[in-house]
Backbone as a printed PyTorch tensor [residue, N CA C, xyz], in Angstrom:
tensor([[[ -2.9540,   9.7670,  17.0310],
         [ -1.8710,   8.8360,  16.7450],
         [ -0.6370,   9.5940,  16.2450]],

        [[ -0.7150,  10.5540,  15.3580],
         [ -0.0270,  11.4630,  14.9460],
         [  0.6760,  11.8490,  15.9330]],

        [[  0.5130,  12.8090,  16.8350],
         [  1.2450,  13.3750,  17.9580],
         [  1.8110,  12.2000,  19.1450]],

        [[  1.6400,  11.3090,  19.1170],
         [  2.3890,  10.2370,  19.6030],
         [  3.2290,   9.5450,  18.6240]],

        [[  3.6380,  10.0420,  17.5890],
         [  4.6810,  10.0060,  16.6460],
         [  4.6560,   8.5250,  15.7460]],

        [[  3.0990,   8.2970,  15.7390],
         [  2.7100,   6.9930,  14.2650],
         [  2.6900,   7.9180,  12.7330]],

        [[  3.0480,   7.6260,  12.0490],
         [  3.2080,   7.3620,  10.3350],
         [  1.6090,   7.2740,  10.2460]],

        [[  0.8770,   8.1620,   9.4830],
         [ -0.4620,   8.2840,   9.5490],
         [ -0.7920,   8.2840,   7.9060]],

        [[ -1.4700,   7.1990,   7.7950],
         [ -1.5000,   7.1680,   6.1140],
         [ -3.2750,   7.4030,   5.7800]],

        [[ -3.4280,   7.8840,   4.7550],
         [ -5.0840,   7.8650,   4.6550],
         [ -5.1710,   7.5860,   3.0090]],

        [[ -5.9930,   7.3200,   2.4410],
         [ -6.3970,   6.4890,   1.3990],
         [ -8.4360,   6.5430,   1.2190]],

        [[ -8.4410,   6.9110,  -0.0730],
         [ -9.8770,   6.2190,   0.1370],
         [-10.3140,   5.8760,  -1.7490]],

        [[-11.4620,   5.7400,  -1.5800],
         [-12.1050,   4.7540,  -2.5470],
         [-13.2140,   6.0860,  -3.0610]],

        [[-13.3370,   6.2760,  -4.7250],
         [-14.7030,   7.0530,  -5.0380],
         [-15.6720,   5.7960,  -5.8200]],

        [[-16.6620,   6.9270,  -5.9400],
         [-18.0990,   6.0090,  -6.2100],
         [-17.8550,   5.9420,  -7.8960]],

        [[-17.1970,   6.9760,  -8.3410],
         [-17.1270,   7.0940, -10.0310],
         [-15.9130,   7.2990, -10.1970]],

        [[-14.9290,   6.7550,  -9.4010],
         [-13.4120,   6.9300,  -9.8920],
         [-12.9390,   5.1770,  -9.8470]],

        [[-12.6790,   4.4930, -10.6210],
         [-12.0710,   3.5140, -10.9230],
         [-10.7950,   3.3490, -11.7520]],

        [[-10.0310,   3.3610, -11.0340],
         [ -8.6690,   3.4540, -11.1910],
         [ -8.0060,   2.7730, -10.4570]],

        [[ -7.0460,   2.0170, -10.9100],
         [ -6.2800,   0.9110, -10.1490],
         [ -5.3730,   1.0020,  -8.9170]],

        [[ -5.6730,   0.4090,  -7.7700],
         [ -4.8810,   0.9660,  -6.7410],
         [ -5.3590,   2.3620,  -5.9490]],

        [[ -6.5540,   2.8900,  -6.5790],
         [ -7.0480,   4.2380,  -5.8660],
         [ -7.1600,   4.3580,  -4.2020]],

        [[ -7.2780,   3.5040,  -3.9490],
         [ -7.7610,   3.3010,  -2.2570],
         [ -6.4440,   3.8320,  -1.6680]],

        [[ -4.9530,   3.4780,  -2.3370],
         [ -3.4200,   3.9270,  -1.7540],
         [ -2.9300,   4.9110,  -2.5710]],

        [[ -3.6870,   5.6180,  -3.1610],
         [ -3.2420,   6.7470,  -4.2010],
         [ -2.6240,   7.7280,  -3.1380]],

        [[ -3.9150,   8.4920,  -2.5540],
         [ -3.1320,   9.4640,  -1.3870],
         [ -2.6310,   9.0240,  -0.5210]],

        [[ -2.4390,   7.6840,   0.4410],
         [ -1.9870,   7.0450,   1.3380],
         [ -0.2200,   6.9570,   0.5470]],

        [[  0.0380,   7.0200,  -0.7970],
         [  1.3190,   6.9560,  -1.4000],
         [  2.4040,   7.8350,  -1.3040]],

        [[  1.1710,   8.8100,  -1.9180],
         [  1.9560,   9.9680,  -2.0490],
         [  2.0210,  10.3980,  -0.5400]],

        [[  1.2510,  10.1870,   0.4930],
         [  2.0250,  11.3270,   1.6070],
         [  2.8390,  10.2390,   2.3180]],

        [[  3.1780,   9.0480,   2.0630],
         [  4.2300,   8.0900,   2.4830],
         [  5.7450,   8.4510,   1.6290]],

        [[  5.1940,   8.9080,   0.3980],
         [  6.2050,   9.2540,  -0.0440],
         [  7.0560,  10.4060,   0.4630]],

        [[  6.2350,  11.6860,   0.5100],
         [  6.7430,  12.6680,   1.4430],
         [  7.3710,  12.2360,   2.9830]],

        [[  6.7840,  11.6520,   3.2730],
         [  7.5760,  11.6350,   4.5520],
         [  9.0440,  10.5990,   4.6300]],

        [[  8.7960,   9.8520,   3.6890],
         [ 10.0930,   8.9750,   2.7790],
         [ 11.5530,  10.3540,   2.7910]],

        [[ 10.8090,  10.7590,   1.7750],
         [ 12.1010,  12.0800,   1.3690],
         [ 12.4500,  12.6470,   2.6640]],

        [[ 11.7890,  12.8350,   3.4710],
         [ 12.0980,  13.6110,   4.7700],
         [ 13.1840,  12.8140,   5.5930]],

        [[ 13.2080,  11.2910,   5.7160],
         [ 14.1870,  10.7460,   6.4960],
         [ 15.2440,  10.6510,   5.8450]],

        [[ 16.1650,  10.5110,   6.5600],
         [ 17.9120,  10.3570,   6.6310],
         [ 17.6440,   9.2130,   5.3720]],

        [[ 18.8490,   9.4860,   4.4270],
         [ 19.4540,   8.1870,   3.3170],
         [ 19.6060,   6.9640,   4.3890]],

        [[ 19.7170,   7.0920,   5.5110],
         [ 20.3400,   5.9240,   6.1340],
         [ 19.4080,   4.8030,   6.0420]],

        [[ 17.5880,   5.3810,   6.6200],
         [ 16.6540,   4.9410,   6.7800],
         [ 16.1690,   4.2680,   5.5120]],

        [[ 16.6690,   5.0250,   4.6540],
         [ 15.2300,   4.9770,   3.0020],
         [ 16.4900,   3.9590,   2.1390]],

        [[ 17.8760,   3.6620,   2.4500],
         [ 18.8540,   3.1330,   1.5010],
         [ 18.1770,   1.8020,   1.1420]],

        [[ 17.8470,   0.7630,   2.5760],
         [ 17.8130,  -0.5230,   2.6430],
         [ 16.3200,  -0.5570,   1.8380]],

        [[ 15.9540,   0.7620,   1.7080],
         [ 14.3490,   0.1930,   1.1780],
         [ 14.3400,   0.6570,  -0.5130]],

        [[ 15.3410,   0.5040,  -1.3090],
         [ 15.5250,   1.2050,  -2.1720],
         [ 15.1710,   0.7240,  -3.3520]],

        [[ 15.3270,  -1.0840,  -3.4180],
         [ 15.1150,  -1.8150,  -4.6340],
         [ 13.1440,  -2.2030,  -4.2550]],

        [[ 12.6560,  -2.2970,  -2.8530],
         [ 11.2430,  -2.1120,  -3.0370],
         [ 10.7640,  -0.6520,  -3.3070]],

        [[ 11.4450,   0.5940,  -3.5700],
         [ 11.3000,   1.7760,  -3.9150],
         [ 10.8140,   1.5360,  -5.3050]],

        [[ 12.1340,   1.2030,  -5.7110],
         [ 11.7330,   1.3350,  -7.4480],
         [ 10.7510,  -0.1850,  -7.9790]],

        [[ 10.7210,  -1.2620,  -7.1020],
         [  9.6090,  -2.0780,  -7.5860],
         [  8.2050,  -1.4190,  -7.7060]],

        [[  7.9620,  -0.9620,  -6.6790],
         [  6.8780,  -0.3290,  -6.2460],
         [  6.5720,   0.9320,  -7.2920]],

        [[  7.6690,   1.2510,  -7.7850],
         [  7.5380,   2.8060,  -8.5210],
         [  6.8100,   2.0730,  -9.9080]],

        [[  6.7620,   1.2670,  -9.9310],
         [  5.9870,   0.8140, -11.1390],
         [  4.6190,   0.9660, -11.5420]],

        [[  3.5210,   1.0450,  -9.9420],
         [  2.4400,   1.0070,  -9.8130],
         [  2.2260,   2.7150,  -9.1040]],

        [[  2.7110,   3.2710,  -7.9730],
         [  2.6750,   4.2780,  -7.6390],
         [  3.9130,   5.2240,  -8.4950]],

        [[  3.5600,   6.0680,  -9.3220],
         [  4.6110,   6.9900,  -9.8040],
         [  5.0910,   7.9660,  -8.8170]],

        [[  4.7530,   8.7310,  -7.8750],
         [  4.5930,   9.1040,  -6.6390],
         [  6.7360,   8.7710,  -5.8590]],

        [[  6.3630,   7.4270,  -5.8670],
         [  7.5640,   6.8020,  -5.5330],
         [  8.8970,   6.7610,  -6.5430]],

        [[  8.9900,   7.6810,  -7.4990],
         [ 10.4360,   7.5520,  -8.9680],
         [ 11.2280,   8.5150,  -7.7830]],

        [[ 10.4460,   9.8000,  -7.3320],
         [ 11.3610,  10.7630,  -6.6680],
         [ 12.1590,  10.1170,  -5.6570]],

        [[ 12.2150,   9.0780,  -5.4090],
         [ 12.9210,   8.6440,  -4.0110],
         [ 13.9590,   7.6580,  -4.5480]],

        [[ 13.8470,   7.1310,  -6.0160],
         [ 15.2470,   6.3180,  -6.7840],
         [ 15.3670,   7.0770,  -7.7200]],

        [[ 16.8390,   6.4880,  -7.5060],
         [ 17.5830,   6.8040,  -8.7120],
         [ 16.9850,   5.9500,  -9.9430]],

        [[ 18.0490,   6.1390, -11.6720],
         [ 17.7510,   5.4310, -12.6190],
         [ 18.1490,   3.9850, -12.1040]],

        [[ 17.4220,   2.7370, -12.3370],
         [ 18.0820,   1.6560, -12.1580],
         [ 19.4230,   1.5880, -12.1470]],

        [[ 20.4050,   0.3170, -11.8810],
         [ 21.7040,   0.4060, -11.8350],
         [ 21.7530,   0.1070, -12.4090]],

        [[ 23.2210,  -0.2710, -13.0340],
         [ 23.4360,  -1.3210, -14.4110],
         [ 23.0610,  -2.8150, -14.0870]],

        [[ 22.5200,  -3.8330, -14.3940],
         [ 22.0180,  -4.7500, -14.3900],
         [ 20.9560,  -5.2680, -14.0690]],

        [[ 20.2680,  -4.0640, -13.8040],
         [ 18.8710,  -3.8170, -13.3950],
         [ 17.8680,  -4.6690, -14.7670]],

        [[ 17.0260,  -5.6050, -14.1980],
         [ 16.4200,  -5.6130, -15.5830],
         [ 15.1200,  -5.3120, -15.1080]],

        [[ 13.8860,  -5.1640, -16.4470],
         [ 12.3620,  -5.2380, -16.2060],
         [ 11.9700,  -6.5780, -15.9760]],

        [[ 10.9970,  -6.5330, -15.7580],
         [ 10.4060,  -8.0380, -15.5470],
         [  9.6340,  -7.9880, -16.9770]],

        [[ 10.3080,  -9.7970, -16.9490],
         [  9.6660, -10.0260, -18.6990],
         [  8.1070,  -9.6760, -18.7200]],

        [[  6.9820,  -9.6860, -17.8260],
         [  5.9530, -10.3790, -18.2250],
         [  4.8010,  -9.5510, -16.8890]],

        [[  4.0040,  -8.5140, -17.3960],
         [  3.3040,  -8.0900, -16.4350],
         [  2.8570,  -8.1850, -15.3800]],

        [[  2.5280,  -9.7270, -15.2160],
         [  1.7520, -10.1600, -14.3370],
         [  3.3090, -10.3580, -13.3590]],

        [[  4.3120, -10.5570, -13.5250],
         [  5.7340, -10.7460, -12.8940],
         [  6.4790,  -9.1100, -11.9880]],

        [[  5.7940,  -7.6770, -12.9370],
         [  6.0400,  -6.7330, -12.7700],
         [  5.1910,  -6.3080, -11.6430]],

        [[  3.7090,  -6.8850, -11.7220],
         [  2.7720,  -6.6310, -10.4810],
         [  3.1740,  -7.2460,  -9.5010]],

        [[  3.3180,  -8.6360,  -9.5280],
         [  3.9370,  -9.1200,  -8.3550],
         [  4.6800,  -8.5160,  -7.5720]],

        [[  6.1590,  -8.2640,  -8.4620],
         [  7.2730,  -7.2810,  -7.9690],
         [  6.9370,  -6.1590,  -7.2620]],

        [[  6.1840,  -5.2150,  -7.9670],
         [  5.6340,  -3.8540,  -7.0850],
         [  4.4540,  -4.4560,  -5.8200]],

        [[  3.9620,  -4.7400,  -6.0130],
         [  3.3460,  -5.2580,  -4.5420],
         [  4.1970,  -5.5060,  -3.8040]],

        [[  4.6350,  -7.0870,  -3.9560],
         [  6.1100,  -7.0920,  -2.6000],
         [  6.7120,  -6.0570,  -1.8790]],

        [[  7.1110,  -5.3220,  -2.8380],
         [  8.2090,  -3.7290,  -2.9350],
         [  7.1500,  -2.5160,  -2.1870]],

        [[  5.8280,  -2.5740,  -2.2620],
         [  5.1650,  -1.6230,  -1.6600],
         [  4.4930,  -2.4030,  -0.0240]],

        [[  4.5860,  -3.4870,  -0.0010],
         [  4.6410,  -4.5730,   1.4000],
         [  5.5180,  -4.2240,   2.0270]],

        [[  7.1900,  -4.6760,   1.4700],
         [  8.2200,  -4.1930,   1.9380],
         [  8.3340,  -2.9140,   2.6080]],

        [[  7.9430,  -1.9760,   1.4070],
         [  7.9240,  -0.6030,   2.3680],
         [  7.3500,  -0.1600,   3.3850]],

        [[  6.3460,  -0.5250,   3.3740],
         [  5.4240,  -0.5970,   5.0340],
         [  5.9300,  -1.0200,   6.0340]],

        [[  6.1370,  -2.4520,   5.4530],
         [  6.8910,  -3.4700,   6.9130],
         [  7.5620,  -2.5300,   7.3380]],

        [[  8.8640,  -2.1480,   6.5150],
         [  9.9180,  -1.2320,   6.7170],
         [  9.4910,  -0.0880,   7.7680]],

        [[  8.4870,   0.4170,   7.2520],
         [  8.3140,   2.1180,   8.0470],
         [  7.7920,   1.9940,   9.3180]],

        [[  6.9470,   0.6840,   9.4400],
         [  6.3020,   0.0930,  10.8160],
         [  7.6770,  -0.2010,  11.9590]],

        [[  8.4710,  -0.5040,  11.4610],
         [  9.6290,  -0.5890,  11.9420],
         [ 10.2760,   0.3490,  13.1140]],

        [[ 10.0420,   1.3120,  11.7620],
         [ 10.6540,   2.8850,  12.7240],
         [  9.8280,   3.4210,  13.4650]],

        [[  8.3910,   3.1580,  13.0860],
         [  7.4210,   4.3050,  13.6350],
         [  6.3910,   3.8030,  13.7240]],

        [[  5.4850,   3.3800,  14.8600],
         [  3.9400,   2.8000,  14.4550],
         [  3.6130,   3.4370,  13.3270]],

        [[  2.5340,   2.7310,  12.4390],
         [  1.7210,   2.9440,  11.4750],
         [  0.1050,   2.8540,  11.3120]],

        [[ -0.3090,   3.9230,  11.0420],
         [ -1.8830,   3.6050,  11.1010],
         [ -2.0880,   4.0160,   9.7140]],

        [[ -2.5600,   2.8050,   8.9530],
         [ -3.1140,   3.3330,   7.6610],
         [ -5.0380,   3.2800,   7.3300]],

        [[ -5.4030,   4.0280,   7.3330],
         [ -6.9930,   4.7310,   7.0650],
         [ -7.3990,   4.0880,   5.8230]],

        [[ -8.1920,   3.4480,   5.1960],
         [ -8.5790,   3.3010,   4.0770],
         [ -9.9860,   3.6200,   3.7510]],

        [[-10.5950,   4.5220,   3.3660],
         [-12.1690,   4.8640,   3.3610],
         [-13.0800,   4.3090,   2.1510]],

        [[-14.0740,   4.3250,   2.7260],
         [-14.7740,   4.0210,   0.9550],
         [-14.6310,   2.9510,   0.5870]],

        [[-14.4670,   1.9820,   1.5410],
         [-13.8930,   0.6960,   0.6610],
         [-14.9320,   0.0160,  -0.2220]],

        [[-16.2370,   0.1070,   0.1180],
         [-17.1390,  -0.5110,  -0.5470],
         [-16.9650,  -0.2570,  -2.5040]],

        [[-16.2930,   0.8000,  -2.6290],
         [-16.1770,   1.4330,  -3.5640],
         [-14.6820,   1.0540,  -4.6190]],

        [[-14.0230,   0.2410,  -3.3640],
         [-13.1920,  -0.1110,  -4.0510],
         [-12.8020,  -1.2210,  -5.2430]],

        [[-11.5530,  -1.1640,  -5.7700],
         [-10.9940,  -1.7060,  -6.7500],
         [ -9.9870,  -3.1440,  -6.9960]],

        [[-10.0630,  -3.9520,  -7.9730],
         [ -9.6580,  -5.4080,  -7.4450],
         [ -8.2500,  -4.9470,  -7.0180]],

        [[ -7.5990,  -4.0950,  -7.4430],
         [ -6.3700,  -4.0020,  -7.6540],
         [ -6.0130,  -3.5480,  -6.2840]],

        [[ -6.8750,  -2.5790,  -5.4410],
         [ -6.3610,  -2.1000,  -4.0930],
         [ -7.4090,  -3.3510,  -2.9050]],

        [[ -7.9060,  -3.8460,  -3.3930],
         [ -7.8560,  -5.0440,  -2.2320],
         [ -6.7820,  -6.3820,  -2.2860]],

        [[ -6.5210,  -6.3670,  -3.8460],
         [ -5.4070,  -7.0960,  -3.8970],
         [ -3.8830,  -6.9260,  -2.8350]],

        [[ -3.5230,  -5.4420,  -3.4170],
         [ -2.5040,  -4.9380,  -2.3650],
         [ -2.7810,  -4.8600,  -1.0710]],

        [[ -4.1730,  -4.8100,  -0.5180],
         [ -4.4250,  -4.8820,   0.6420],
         [ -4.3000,  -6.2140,   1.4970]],

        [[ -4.5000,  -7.1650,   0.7840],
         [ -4.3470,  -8.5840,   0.8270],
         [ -2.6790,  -8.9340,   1.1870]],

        [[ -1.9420,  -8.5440,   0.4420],
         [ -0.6680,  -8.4680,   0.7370],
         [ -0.1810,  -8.0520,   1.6430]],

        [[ -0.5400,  -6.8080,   2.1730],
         [ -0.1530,  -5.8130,   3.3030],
         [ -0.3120,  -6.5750,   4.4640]],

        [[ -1.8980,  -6.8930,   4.5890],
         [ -1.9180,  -7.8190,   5.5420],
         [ -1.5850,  -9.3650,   5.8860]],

        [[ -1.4430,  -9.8630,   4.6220],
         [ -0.4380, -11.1790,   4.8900],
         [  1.1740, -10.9820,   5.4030]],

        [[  1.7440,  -9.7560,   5.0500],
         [  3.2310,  -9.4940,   4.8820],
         [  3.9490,  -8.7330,   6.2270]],

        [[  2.4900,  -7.9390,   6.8110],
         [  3.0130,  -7.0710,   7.7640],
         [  2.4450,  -7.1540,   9.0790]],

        [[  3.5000,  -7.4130,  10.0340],
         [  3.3690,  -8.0770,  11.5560],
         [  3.7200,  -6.5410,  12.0660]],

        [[  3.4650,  -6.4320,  13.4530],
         [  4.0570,  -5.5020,  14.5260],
         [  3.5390,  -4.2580,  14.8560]],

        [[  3.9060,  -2.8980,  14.5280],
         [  3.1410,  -1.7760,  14.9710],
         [  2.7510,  -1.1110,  13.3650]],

        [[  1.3910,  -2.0420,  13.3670],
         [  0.6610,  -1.2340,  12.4230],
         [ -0.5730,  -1.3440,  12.4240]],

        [[ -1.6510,  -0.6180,  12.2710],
         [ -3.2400,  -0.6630,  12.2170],
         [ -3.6420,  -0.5340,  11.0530]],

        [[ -4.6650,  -1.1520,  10.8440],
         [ -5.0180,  -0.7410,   9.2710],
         [ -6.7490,  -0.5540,   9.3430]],

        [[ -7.1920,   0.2910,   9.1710],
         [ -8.6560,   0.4580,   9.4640],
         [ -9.7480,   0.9970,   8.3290]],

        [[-10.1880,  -0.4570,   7.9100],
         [-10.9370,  -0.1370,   6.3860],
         [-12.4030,   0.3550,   6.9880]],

        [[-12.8680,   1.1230,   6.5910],
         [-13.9980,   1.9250,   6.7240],
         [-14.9840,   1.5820,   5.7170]],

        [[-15.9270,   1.0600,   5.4160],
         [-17.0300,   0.6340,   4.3780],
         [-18.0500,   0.7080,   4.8800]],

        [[-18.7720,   0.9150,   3.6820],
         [-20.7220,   1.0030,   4.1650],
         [-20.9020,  -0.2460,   3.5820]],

        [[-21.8220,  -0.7140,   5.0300],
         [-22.4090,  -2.0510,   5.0960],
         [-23.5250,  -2.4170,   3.7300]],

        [[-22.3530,  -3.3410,   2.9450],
         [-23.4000,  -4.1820,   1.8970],
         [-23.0680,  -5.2230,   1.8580]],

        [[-24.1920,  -6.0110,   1.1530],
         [-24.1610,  -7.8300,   0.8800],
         [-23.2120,  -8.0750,  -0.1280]],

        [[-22.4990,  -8.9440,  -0.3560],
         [-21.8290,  -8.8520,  -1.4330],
         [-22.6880,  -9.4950,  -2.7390]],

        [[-23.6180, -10.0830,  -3.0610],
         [-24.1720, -10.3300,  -3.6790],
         [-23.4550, -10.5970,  -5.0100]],

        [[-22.7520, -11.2500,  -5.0540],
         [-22.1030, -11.4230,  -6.4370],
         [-21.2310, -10.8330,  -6.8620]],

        [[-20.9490,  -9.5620,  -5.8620],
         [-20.0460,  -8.6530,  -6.0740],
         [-18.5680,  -9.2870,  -5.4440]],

        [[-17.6210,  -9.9150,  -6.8900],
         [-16.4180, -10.7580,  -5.5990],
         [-15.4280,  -9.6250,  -5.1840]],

        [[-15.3530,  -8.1890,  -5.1760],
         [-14.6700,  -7.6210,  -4.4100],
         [-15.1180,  -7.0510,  -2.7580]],

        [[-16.6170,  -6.9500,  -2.9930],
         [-17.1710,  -7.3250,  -1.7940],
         [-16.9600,  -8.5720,  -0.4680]],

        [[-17.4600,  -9.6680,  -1.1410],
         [-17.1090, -10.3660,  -0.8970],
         [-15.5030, -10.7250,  -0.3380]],

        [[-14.6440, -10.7100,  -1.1720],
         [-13.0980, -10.4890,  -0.6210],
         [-13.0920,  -9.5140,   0.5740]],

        [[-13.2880,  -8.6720,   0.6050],
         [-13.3890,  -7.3440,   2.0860],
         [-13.6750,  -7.8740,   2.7950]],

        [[-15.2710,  -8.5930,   3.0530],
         [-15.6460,  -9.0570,   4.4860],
         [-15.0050, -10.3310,   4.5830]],

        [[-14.2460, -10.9920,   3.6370],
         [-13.3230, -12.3230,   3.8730],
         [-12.0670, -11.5780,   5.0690]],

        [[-11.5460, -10.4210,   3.8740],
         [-10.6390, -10.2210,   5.4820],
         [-10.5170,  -9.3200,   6.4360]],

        [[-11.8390,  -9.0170,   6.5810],
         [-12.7100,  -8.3570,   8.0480],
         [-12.7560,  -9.3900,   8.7130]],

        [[-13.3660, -10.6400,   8.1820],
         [-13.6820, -11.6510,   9.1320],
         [-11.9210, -12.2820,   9.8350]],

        [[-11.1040, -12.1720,   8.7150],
         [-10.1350, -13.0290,   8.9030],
         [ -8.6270, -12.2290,   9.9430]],

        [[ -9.0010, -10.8720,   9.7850],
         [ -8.4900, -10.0880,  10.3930],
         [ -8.8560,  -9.3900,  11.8200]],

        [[-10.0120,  -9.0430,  12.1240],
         [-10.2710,  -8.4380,  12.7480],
         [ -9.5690,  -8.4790,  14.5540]],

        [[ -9.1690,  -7.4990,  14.8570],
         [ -8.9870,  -7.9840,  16.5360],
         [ -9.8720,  -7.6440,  17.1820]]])
């Protein structure tokens, strides 16, 4: 996919690492790199989901500036998560735009509420040239509701 010139993101999930958002940790940072690499022209319009997003991925500060003047925080955490999700949706949509996108996610069985959450988003938010291919070892969810959520949108996604 790479050499036919798609945006190649990879991401995965550990068995003893629980940390929020881990599944897009490395999928961030090398989105971020390739961020810095395009023209201001490309990265301008994506600038206020830059710094939403920089809230949850730190990865993403190098690509904004300090807020502007009238910039405010969001009163209320759960308002600040919102915000950075959108803002890290946004940015995808955005890059799918320019360039097919294939984003890899491994390990998912392993994953975290917080990166199926964003995953949830991604795929409600983002239409057109992008793949997203979660990789998991087959389990029941048994009570497990992040399990459960995965094969909700395996089932609800799949082509």
């Amino acid at each position: 996919a790479k050499q036919r010139g798609a945006l190649c993101l990879r991401g995965r999930c550990y068995e003893r690492e629980h940390l929020p958002f881990v599944a897009f940790d490395r999928a961030i940072d090398a989105l971020t790199l390739t961020l810095s690499r395009w023209p201001a022209a490309l990265v301008d319009p994506i600038k206020p989901a830059l710094l939403a997003a920089s809230r949850i991925f730190s990865a993403l500060r190098m690509l904004v500036d300090d807020p502007a003047p009238g910039w405010r925080e969001a009163a209320d955490r759960g308002e600040q998560l919102h915000a950075a999700l959108d803002g890290l949706a946004a940015i995808i949509d955005h890059c799918q735009r320019e360039a097919p996108l294939l984003l890899v996610l491994d390990d998912l069985q392993w994953a975290d509420e917080e990166s199926v959450a964003l995953l949830e988003v991604i795929l409600s938010r983002c239409t057109g040239r992008i793949m997203i291919l979660g990789l998991l070892r087959n389990r029941e969810p048994s009570g497990d509701p992040v399990a459960a959520r995965l094969q909700a949108l395996a089932r609800g996604r799949a082509a």
